[in-house]
Coordinates of C-alpha atoms in Angstrom, one line a residue:
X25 CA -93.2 -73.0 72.2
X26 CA -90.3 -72.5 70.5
X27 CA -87.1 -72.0 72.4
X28 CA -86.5 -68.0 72.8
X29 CA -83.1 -68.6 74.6
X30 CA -80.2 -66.0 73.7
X31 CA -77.8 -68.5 73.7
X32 CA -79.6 -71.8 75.1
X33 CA -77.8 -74.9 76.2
X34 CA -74.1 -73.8 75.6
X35 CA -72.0 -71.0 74.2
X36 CA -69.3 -70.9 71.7
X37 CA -67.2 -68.8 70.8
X38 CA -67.3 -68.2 66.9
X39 CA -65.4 -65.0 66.2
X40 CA -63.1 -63.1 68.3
X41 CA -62.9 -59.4 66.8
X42 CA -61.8 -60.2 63.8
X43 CA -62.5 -62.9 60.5
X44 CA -60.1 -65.5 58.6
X45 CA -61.5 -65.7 54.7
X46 CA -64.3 -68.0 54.5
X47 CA -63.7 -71.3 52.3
X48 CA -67.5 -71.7 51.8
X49 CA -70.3 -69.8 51.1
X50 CA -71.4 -67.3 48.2
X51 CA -69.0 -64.8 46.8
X52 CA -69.8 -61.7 48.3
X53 CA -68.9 -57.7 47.8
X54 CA -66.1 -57.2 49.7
X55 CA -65.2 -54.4 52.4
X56 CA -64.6 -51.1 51.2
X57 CA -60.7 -50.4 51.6
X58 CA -60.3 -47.1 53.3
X59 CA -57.3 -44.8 51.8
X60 CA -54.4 -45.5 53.2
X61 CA -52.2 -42.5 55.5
X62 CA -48.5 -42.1 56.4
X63 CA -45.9 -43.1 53.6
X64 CA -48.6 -45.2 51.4
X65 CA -51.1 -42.0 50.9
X66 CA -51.8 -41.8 47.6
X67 CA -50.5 -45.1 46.4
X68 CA -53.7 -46.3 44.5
X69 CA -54.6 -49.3 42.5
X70 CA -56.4 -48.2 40.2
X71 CA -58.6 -50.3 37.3
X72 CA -58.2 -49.2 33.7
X73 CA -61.6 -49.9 32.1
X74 CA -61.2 -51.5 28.6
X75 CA -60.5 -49.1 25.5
X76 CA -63.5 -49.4 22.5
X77 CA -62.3 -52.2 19.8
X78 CA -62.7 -50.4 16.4
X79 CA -65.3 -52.5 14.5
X80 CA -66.8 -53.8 17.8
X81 CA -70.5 -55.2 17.7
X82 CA -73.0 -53.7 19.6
X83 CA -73.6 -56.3 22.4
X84 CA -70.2 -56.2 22.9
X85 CA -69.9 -52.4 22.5
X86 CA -72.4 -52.4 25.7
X87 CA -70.7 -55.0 27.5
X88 CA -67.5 -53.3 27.4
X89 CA -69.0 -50.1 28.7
X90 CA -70.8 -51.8 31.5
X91 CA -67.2 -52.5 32.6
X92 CA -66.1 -48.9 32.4
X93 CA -68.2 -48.0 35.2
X94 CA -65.4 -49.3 37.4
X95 CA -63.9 -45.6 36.7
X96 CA -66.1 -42.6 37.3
X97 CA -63.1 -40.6 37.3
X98 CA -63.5 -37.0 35.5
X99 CA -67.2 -37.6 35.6
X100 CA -66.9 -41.0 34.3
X101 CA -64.9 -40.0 31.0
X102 CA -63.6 -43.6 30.5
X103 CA -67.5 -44.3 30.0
X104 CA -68.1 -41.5 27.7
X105 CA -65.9 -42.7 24.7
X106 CA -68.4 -45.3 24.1
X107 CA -71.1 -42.5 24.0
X108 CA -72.1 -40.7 20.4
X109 CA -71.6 -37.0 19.7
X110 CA -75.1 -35.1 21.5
X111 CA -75.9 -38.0 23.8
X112 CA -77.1 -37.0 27.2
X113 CA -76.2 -39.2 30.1
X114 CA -76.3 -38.3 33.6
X115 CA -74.2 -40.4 36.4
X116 CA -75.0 -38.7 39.1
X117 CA -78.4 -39.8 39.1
X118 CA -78.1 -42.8 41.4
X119 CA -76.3 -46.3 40.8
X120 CA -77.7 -50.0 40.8
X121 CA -75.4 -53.1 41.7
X122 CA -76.2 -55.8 39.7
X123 CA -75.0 -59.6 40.2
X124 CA -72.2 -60.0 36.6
X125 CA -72.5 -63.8 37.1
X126 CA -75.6 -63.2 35.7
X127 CA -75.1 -60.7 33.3
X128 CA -77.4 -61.3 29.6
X129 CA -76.6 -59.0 27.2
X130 CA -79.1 -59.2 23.8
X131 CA -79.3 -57.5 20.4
X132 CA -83.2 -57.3 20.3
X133 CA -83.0 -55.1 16.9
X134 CA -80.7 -53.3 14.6
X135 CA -80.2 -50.2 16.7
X136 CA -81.1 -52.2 20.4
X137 CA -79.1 -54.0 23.0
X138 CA -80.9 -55.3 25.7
X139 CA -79.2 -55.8 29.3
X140 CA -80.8 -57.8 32.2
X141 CA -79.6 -59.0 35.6
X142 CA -80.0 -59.9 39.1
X143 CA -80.4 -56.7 40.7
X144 CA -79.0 -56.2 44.8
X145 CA -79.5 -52.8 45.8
X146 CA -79.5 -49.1 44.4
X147 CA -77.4 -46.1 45.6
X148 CA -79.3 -42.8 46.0
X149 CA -77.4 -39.8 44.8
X150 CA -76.5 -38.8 48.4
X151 CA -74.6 -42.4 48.8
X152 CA -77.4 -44.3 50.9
X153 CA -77.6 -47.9 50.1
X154 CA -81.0 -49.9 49.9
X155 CA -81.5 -53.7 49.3
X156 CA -83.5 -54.3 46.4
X157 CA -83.9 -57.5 44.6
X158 CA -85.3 -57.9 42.0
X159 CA -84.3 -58.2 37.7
X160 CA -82.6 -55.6 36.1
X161 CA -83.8 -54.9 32.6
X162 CA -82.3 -51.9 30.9
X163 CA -82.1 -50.8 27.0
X164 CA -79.6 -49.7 24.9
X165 CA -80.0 -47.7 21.7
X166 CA -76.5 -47.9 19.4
X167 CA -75.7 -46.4 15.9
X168 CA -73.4 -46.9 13.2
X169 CA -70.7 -43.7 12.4
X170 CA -67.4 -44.1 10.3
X171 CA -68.4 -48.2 10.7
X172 CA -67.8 -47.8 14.7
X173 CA -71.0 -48.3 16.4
X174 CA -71.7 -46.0 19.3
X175 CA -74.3 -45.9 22.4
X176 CA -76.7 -43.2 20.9
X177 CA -79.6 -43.9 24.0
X178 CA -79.1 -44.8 27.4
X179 CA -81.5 -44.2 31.1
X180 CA -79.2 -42.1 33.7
X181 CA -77.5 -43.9 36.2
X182 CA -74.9 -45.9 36.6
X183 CA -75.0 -49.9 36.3
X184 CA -71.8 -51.5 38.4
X185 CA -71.3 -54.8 39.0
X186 CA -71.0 -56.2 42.3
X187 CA -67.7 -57.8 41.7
X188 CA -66.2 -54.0 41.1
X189 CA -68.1 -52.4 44.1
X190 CA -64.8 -52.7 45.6
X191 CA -62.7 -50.8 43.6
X192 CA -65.2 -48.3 42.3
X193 CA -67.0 -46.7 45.4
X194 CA -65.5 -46.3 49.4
X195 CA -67.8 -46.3 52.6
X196 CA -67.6 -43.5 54.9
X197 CA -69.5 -42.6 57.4
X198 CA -71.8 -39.6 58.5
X199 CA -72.7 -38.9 62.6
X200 CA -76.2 -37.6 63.7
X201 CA -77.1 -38.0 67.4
X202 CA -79.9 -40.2 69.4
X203 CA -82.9 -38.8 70.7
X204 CA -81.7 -38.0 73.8
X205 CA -78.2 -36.2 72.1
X206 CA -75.8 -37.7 74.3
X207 CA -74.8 -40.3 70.9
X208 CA -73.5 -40.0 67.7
X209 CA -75.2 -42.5 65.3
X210 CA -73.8 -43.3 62.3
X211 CA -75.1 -43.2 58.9
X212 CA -73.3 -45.1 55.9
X213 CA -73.1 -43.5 52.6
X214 CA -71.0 -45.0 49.9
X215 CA -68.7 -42.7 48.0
X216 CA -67.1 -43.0 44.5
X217 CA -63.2 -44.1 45.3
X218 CA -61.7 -41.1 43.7
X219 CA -64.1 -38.7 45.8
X220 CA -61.9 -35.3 45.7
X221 CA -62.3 -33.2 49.2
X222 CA -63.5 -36.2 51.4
X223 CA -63.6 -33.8 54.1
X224 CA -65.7 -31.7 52.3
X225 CA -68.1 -33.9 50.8
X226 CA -68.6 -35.7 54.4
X227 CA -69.3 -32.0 56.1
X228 CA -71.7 -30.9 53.7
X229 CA -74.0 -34.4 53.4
X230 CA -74.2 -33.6 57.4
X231 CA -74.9 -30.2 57.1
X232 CA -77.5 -31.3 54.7
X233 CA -79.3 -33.3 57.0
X234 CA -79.9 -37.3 57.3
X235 CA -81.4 -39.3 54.3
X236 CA -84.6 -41.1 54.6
X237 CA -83.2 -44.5 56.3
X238 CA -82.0 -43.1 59.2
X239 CA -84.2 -39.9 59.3
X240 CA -87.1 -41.0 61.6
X241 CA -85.2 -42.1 64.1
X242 CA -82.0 -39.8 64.7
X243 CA -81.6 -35.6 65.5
X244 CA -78.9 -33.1 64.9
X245 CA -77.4 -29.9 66.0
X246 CA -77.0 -28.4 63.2
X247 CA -78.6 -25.2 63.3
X248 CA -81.2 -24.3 61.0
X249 CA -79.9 -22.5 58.0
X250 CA -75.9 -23.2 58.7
X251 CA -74.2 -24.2 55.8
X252 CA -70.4 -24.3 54.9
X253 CA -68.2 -21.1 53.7
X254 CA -66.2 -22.4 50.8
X255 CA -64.2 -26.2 51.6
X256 CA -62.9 -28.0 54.4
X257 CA -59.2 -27.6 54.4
X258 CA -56.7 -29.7 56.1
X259 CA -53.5 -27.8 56.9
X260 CA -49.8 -29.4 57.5
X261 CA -50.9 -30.1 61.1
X262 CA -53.8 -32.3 60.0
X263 CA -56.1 -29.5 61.3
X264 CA -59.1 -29.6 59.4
X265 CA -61.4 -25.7 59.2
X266 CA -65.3 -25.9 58.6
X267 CA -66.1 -22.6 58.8
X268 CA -70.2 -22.3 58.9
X269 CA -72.6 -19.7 58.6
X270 CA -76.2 -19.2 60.0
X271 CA -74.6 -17.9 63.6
X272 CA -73.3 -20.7 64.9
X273 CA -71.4 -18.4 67.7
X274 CA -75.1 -17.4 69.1
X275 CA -75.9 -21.1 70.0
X276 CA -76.0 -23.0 73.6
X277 CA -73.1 -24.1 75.1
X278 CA -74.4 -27.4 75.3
X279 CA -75.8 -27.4 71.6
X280 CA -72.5 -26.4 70.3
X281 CA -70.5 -29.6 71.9
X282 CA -73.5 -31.5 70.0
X283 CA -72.1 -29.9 67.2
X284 CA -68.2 -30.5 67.8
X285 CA -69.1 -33.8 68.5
X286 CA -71.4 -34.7 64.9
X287 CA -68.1 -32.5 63.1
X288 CA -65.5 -34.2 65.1
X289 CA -66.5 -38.1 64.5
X290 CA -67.3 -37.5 60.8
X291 CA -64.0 -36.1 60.0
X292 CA -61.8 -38.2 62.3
X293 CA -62.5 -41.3 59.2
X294 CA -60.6 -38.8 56.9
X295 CA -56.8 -39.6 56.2
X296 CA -54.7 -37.3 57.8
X297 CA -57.3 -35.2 59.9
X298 CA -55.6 -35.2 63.2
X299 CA -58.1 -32.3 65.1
X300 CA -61.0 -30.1 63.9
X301 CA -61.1 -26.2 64.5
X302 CA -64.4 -24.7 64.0
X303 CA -64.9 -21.3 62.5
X304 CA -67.9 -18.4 62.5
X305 CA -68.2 -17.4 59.0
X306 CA -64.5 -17.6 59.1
X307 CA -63.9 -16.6 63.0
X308 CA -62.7 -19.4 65.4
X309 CA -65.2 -20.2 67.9
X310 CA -64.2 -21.6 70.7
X311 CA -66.0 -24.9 72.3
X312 CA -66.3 -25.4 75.9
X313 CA -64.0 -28.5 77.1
X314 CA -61.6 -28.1 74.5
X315 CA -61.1 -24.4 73.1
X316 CA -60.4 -24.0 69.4
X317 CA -58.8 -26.8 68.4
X318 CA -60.6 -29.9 69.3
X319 CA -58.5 -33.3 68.8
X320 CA -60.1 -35.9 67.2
X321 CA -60.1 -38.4 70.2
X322 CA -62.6 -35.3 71.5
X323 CA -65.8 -36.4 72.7
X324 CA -65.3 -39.9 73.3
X325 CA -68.9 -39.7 75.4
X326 CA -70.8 -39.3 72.3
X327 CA -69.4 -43.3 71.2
X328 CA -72.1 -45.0 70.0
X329 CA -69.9 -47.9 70.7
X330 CA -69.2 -48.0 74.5
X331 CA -68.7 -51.2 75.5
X332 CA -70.9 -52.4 78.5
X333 CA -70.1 -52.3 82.1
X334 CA -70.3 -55.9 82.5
X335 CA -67.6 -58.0 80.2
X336 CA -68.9 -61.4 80.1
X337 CA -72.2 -62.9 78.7
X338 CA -74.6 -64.8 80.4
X339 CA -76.7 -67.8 79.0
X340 CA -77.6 -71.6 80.1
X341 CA -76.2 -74.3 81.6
X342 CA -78.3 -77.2 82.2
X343 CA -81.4 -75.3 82.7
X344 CA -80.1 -72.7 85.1
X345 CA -78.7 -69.3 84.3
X346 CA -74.7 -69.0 84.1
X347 CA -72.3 -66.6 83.0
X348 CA -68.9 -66.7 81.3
X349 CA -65.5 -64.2 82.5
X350 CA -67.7 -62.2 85.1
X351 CA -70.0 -63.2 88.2
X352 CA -73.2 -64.2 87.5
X353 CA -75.8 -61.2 88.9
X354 CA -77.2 -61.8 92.5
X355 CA -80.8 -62.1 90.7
X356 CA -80.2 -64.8 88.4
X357 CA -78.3 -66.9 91.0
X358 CA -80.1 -70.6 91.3
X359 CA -82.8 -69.4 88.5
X360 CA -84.0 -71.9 86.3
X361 CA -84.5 -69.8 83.4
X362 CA -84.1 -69.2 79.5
X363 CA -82.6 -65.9 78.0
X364 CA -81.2 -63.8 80.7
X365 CA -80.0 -60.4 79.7
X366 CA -78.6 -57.5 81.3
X367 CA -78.7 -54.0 81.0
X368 CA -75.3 -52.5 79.8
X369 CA -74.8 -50.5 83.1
X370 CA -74.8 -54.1 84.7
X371 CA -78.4 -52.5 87.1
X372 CA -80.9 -54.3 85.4
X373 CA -81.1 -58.2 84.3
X374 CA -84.0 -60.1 82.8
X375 CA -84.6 -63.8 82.0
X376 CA -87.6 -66.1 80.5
X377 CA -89.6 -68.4 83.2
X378 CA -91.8 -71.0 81.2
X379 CA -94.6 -72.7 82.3
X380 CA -97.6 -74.4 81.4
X381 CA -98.6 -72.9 77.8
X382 CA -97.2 -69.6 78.5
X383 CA -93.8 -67.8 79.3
X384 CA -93.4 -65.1 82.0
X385 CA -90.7 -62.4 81.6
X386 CA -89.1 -61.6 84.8
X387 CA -87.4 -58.6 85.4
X388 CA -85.7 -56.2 88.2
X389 CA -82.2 -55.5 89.8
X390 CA -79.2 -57.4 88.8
X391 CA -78.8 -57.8 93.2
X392 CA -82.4 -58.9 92.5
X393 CA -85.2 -59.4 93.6
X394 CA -86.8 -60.4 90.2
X395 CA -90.6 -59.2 89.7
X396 CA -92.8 -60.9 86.5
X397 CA -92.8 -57.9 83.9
X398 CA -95.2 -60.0 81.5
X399 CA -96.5 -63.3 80.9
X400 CA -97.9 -64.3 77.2
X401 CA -98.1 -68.0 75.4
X402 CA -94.4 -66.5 73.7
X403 CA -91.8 -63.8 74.8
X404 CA -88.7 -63.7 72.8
X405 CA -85.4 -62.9 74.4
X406 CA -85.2 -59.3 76.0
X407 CA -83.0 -56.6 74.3
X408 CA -82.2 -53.9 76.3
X409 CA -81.4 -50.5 74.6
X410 CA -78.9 -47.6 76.6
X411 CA -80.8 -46.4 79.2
X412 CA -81.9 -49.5 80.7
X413 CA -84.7 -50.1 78.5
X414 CA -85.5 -53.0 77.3
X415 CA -87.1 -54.8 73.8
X416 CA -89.3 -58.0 73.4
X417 CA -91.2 -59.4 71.3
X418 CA -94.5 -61.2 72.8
X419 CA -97.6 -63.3 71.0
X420 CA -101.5 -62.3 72.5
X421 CA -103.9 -64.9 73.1
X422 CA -105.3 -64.7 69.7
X423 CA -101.5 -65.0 68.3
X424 CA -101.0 -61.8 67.0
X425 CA -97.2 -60.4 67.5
X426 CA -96.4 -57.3 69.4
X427 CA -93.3 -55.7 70.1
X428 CA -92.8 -54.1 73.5
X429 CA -91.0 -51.4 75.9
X430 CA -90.5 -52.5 78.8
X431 CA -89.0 -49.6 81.1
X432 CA -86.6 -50.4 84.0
X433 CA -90.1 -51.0 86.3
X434 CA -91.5 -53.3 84.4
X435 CA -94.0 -50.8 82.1
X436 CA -95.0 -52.4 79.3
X437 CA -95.8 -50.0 76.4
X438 CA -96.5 -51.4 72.5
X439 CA -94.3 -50.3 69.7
X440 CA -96.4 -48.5 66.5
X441 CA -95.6 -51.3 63.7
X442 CA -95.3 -50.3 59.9
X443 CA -98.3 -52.5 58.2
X444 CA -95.6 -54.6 56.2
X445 CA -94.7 -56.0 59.8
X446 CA -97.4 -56.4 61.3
X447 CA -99.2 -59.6 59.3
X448 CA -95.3 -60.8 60.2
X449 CA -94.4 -63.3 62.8
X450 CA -92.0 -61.2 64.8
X451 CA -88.8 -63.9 65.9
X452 CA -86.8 -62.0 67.5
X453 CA -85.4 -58.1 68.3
X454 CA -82.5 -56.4 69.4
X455 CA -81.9 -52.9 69.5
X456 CA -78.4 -51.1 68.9
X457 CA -75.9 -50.1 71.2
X458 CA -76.5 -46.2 70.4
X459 CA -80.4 -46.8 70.4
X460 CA -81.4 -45.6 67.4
X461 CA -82.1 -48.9 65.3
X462 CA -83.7 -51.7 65.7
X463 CA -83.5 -55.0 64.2
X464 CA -86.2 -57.8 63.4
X465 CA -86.0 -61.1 62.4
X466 CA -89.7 -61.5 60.8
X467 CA -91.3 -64.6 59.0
X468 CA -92.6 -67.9 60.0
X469 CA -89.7 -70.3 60.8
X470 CA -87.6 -71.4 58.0
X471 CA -88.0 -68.3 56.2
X472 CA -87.3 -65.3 58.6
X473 CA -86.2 -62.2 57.0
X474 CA -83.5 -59.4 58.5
X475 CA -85.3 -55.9 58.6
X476 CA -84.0 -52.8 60.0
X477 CA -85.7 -49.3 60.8
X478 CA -85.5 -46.4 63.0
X479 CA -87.0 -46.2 67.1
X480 CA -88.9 -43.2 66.8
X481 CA -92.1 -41.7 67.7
X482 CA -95.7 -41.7 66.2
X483 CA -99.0 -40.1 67.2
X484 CA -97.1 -39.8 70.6
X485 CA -96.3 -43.4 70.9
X486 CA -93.2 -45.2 70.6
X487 CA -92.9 -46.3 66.9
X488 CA -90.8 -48.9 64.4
X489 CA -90.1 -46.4 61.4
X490 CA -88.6 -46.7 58.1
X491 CA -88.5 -50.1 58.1
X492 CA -86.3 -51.9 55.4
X493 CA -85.4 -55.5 54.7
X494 CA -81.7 -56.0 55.1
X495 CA -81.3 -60.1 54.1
X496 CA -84.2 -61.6 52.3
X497 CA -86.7 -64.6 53.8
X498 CA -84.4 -66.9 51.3
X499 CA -81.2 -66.8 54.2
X500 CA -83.5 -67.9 56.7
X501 CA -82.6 -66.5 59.1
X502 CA -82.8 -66.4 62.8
X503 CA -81.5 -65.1 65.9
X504 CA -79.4 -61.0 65.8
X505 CA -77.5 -59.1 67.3
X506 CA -75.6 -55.9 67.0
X507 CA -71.6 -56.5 67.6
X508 CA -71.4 -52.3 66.6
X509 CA -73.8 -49.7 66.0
X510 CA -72.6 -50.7 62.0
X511 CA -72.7 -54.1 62.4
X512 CA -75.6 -56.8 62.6
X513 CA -74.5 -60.4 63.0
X514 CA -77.4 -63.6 62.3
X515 CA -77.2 -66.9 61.2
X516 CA -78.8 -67.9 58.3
X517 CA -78.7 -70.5 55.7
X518 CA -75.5 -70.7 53.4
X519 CA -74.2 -73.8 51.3
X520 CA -75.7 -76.3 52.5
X521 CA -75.3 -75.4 56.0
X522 CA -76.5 -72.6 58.5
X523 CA -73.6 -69.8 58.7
X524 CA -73.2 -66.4 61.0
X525 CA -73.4 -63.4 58.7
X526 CA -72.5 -59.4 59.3
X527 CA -74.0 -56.7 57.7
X528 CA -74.3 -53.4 58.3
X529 CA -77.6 -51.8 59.2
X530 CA -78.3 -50.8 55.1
X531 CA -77.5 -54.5 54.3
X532 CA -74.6 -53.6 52.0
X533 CA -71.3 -56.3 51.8
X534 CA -72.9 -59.2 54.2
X535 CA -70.2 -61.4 55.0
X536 CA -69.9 -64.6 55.9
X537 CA -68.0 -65.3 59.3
X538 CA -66.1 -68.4 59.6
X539 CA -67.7 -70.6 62.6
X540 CA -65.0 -73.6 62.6
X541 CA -65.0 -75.4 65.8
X542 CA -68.9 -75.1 66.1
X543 CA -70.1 -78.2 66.5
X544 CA -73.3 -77.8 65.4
X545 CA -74.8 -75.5 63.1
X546 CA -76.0 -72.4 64.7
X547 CA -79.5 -71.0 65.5
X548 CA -78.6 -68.1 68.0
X549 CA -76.3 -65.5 68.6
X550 CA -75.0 -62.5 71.2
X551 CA -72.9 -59.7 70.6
X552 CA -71.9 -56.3 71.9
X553 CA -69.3 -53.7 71.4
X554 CA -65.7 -54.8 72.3
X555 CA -66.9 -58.5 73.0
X556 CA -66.3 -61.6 71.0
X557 CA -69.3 -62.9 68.5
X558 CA -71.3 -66.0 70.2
X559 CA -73.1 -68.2 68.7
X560 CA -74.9 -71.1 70.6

């Protein structure tokens, strides 16, 4: 049986909060700058796209207007010079990143250029990211006018290269709320970088509802029908007004906190927003707890980052359960186990006892005693979600994967699988610290792949849904955990080596993490909200 441990033998501490610049590893998209507030607002950098070179040859003519897409300022008019008189081209259609190492570009006729690439991943129109590998192959028609040759045929979209990711598009973030609608979750969407009326733009896409990678799984109290009266202004306060219609003054109490709270977190991101009124078709409405002007620090319950109750992990020391910077629970005191866990109240714990061609999972009160929840020929290290529940992953006689919810008692109920998982060998889960997501490592050792998808329900079952590969089989890679409701960290393969690498839950901008002082390359790793990254 292969070892299951969270962190088994020893932990190490790898990153603490933050990351130094890697001096290994692929060149990846860096992060997103957000705009900057106070005396810098407004002090951009901006990249001038090249100019078109009278006389210029086609493939060049195509190349250079690749590189334009770096600007999609006034509807990408630095792009459009390149464009002849009558041809239609629409941006807004959607964008593919592309790896420009990689970049071909071929005259395959008189009048056709010929562009093909690595492709990573495709922006909808809405600003949701999705991981797709794959070649690029797109085609170019060009003529000849007053001897300047000019793009005359093009597919809609835009094409940007990963290296100008950065500098062309900023990530922002959108807040729905878990199933029980006591926590925001966040939804990524990726922005152009000269977006005009952020605050607007944000409200609306939540009004609107959430896009299909997070749909399944998440709910909002938005009523049916609302929309938003005109813009979202921000006054010289920093109070910003979403006036909606659709009645919003007739709903609950309670639904209307829901509410504040989706508003309030979405538009806290936004430079200069210091509180959020809320209006009735242009009528304040008061919200109970905080009246008509709600500060942004409002509704700090709803954080889908709360750090646990318990500030220390636990893992193994010479066979026998230990923990670091807090008491070790009653229940695991003297246990010779693998994987211990514990709930993020600090009520519950749960560990691995092997035996002879099986592994029993043991689980109960962190004051104990410990009752066996399950035993199987493999268990994978329990996850626990809020709420006490808890995620594994177990192997039937016949070998087949499942993946379970275990409730605080010990009842055992099987997930609904999509059918691209289930001819899978499950590694490993761990479910985020809002509960919304879940995260798989899936593959048969040495080439586990990341996915990501939704905890929802199907045919009245618990279900995995909109499952999506986030790093490919390729990384290898093994052992996750969530360090933020945004952030996944594994270890995979990188250079020549095995690395720890963060991604968000839509896989854009993985990073690398330094691990200097690791003595060893890493296999596993912990992580939760507020605590350092360990990596054992």
């Amino acid at each position: 049986m292969r070892a299951r441990s969270a962190l088994a033998g020893v932990a190490l501490l790898a990153v603490a909060g933050c990351a130094g610049v890697p001096s290994t590893g692929a060149v990846r998209i860096g992060r997103a700058v957000q705009p900057a507030t106070g005396s810098d607002a407004g002090e951009v950098i901006r990249v001038l796209p090249p100019a078109v070179i009278p006389g210029e040859a086609p493939g060049s003519l195509v190349r250079q207007f690749l590189r334009t897409m770096v600007d999609g300022s006034q509807n990408y008019g630095a792009a459009r010079v390149y464009l002849a008189p009558g041809t239609s081209w629409s941006p807004g259609a959607g964008t593919t990143i592309y790896d420009d190492t990689k970049l071909q570009v071929d005259r395959t006729a008189r009048d056709t250029v010929t562009v093909t690439a690595p492709r990573l991943g495709v922006i909808a129109p809405r600003g949701d990211f999705r991981p797709a590998t794959g070649t690029l192959t797109r085609t170019f028609h060009v003529t000849k006018r007053s001897q300047q040759w000019k793009i005359s045929g093009l597919a809609s979209g835009v094409l940007l290269a990963d290296s100008d990711a950065p500098q062309a598009l900023q990530s922002a973030v959108v807040y729905y709320l878990n199933q029980a609608m006591g926590t925001v979750v966040p939804e990524q969407l990726l922005l152009p970088a000269e977006q005009p009326g952020m605050a607007t733009t944000l409200v609306r896409a939540l009004l609107a509802g959430p896009g299909a990678p997070v749909a399944a799984g998440v709910r909002t109290a938005v009523p049916h029908g609302a929309s938003l009266v005109g813009n979202v202004p921000i006054d010289s306060h920093g109070v910003a007004e979403v006036s909606l219609s659709g009645a919003v003054r007739q709903l609950p109490p309670n639904q209307l906190r829901q509410l504040s709270a989706q508003l309030v977190w979405t538009l806290r991101q936004v430079p200069g927003v210091s509180a959020v009124r809320l209006l009735d078709d242009g009528t304040p409405l008061p919200v109970p707890g905080y009246g008509v002007t709600q500060p942004v620090q409002a509704w700090a319950g709803f954080d889908p980052n709360a750090p646990p109750a318990r500030q220390g992990p636990l893992f193994v020391r010479d066979g026998r359960a230990a923990a670091m910077r807090a008491p070790l629970p009653h229940a695991l005191d003297g246990r010779s186990v693998l994987a211990p866990a514990v709930s993020a109240d600090g009520s519950v714990v749960a560990a691995l006892r092997p035996g002879h061609g099986s592994v029993t999972l043991l689980g109960g009160p962190a004051a104990g005693p410990l009752h066996d929840w399950l035993t199987a020929p493999r268990i994978s290290a329990l996850s626990f979600a809020p709420g006490r529940v808890g995620y594994a992953v177990a192997a039937t006689r016949s070998g087949r994967e499942r993946v379970l919810r275990i409730s605080p008692n010990g009842t055992v109920t099987p997930l609904h699988l999509p059918p691209s998982l289930r001819d899978d060998e499950v590694q490993a889960v761990a479910v985020s610290p809002d509960g919304s997501r879940i995260a798989t490592v899936a593959g048969p050792p040495g080439a586990g792949e990341l996915l990501v998808g939704m905890l929802g329900v199907l045919h009245d079952r618990p279900a995995v849904r909109g499952l999506r590969v986030v790093l490919p089989a390729t990384r290898d890679v093994a052992g996750v955990a969530w360090a933020r409701a945004t952030e996944i960290v594994v270890t995979a393969a990188g250079s020549g080596r095995r690395v720890l690498v963060e991604t968000p839950p839509d896989g854009y901008q993985p990073r690398t993490l330094p691990t200097s002082g690791l003595p060893n390359q890493p296999r596993q790793v912990a992580a939760s909200p507020g605590q350092p990254v360990l990596a054992g």
